[in-house]
């Protein structure tokens, strides 16, 4: 029966790996994890629509294709992903560029699909609005819940002294 790396056979390596993971988690936290996972997803999605866009995507966001070609939109997704990934290790409050980069592409896609459905360019485009918008909403929720706590000066009322 084989032994696990870092297990009983290698206790020092196990401690080292746990310490590295603890340092990474202390740096990222939930906010950084949300930004880094979004960043990786946007890089991957952008590469896929740059190389070979799906027919339904092209049809659903056709209102955006008058502005730029699909490859350019793919690069925009990848740039947003790199920004979100890069800002995932920045202290909360200074990472707003990353939060915006994680939220902007799915919001833009939700808007484009909504317009595509409303204008009749795709009869099923409306079905993609909620999934894309919900991802942006989840990033906003995580950003709000993990925001730096503001220092509020204590208010002294009359007679409380």
XYZ file of C-alpha atoms in Angstrom:
161
model
C 0.000 0.000 0.000
C 1.516 3.339 -1.076
C 1.948 6.264 1.220
C 0.622 9.737 0.555
C 3.120 12.470 -0.157
C 3.336 14.668 2.902
C 1.668 12.022 5.077
C 3.258 9.934 7.817
C 6.290 9.137 5.653
C 7.020 12.822 5.010
C 5.714 14.852 7.969
C 7.954 17.836 7.228
C 6.633 18.074 3.674
C 3.068 17.824 4.972
C 3.652 20.709 7.394
C 5.275 22.731 4.638
C 2.328 22.172 2.281
C -0.210 23.046 4.999
C 1.738 26.197 5.844
C 1.874 27.221 2.178
C -1.872 26.663 1.786
C -2.543 28.626 4.972
C -0.440 31.553 3.682
C -2.220 31.430 0.323
C -5.639 31.390 1.996
C -4.622 34.255 4.315
C -3.673 36.253 1.225
C -6.733 35.374 -0.887
C -9.660 34.732 1.422
C -13.142 34.464 -0.053
C -12.821 37.705 -1.985
C -9.563 36.721 -3.656
C -10.880 33.246 -4.367
C -13.930 34.735 -6.107
C -11.742 37.065 -8.166
C -9.179 34.411 -9.082
C -11.787 31.836 -10.084
C -13.618 34.441 -12.173
C -10.322 35.525 -13.706
C -9.427 31.989 -14.731
C -12.937 31.435 -16.078
C -12.864 34.645 -18.136
C -9.442 33.825 -19.589
C -10.702 30.398 -20.591
C -14.010 31.674 -21.963
C -12.322 34.504 -23.862
C -9.867 32.087 -25.461
C -12.696 29.786 -26.510
C -14.757 32.519 -28.188
C -11.647 33.936 -29.823
C -10.645 30.610 -31.340
C -14.037 29.162 -32.182
C -17.166 31.049 -31.114
C -20.348 29.046 -30.758
C -23.227 29.816 -33.102
C -25.652 30.540 -30.262
C -23.253 33.016 -28.681
C -22.685 34.852 -31.950
C -26.420 35.016 -32.584
C -27.269 35.997 -29.016
C -24.808 38.887 -28.785
C -25.152 40.054 -32.370
C -25.864 43.601 -31.148
C -22.261 43.767 -29.912
C -20.781 42.501 -33.156
C -21.534 45.851 -34.796
C -19.026 47.375 -32.367
C -16.212 44.785 -32.526
C -15.625 41.354 -34.013
C -15.954 38.220 -31.873
C -12.179 37.777 -31.590
C -11.870 41.271 -30.097
C -14.618 40.471 -27.571
C -12.715 37.300 -26.703
C -9.580 39.333 -26.033
C -11.622 41.721 -23.894
C -12.787 38.756 -21.767
C -9.190 37.549 -21.446
C -7.912 40.986 -20.395
C -10.690 41.220 -17.816
C -9.717 37.758 -16.586
C -6.064 38.709 -16.227
C -7.052 41.846 -14.284
C -9.378 39.893 -11.976
C -6.715 37.242 -11.428
C -4.000 39.827 -10.816
C -6.080 41.829 -8.348
C -7.153 38.700 -6.455
C -4.017 38.955 -4.300
C -4.422 42.666 -3.578
C -5.799 43.813 -0.239
C -9.561 44.290 -0.100
C -10.442 47.873 -0.885
C -7.539 48.240 -3.303
C -8.829 45.493 -5.585
C -11.788 47.355 -7.050
C -10.301 47.170 -10.555
C -10.343 43.381 -10.219
C -13.901 43.394 -8.880
C -15.009 45.541 -11.823
C -13.085 43.301 -14.249
C -14.820 40.231 -12.844
C -18.277 41.829 -13.078
C -18.170 43.825 -16.328
C -17.973 41.067 -18.972
C -20.890 38.987 -17.666
C -22.980 42.135 -17.191
C -22.188 43.185 -20.753
C -23.089 39.717 -22.018
C -26.350 39.769 -20.037
C -27.215 43.145 -21.556
C -26.324 41.945 -25.064
C -28.396 38.781 -24.716
C -31.296 40.836 -23.344
C -31.110 43.221 -26.283
C -30.760 40.297 -28.677
C -33.932 38.782 -27.305
C -35.793 42.089 -27.330
C -34.740 42.915 -30.889
C -35.567 39.437 -32.132
C -32.079 38.485 -33.317
C -32.307 35.336 -31.215
C -35.509 33.850 -29.897
C -33.708 32.077 -27.035
C -31.317 34.867 -26.015
C -33.448 35.818 -23.010
C -32.476 32.508 -21.385
C -28.849 33.591 -21.078
C -29.557 36.885 -19.288
C -30.026 35.488 -15.769
C -26.999 33.154 -15.753
C -24.620 35.889 -16.861
C -26.145 38.561 -14.617
C -26.154 36.215 -11.631
C -22.399 35.705 -11.843
C -21.854 39.456 -11.664
C -24.300 39.628 -8.761
C -22.422 36.899 -6.880
C -19.144 38.800 -7.322
C -20.862 41.954 -6.016
C -22.208 40.041 -2.993
C -18.794 38.582 -2.147
C -17.165 42.003 -2.600
C -19.748 43.603 -0.315
C -19.545 40.935 2.387
C -15.749 41.010 2.423
C -15.309 44.764 2.153
C -12.937 46.420 4.586
C -14.756 47.529 7.692
C -14.909 51.271 7.933
C -13.826 52.948 11.098
C -16.838 54.885 12.264
C -16.216 57.538 14.877
C -18.186 56.988 18.046
C -21.008 59.440 18.277
C -21.401 60.938 21.718
C -24.912 62.060 22.516
C -25.780 64.739 25.027
C -26.105 63.519 28.543
C -24.247 60.261 27.833
C -21.029 61.577 29.342
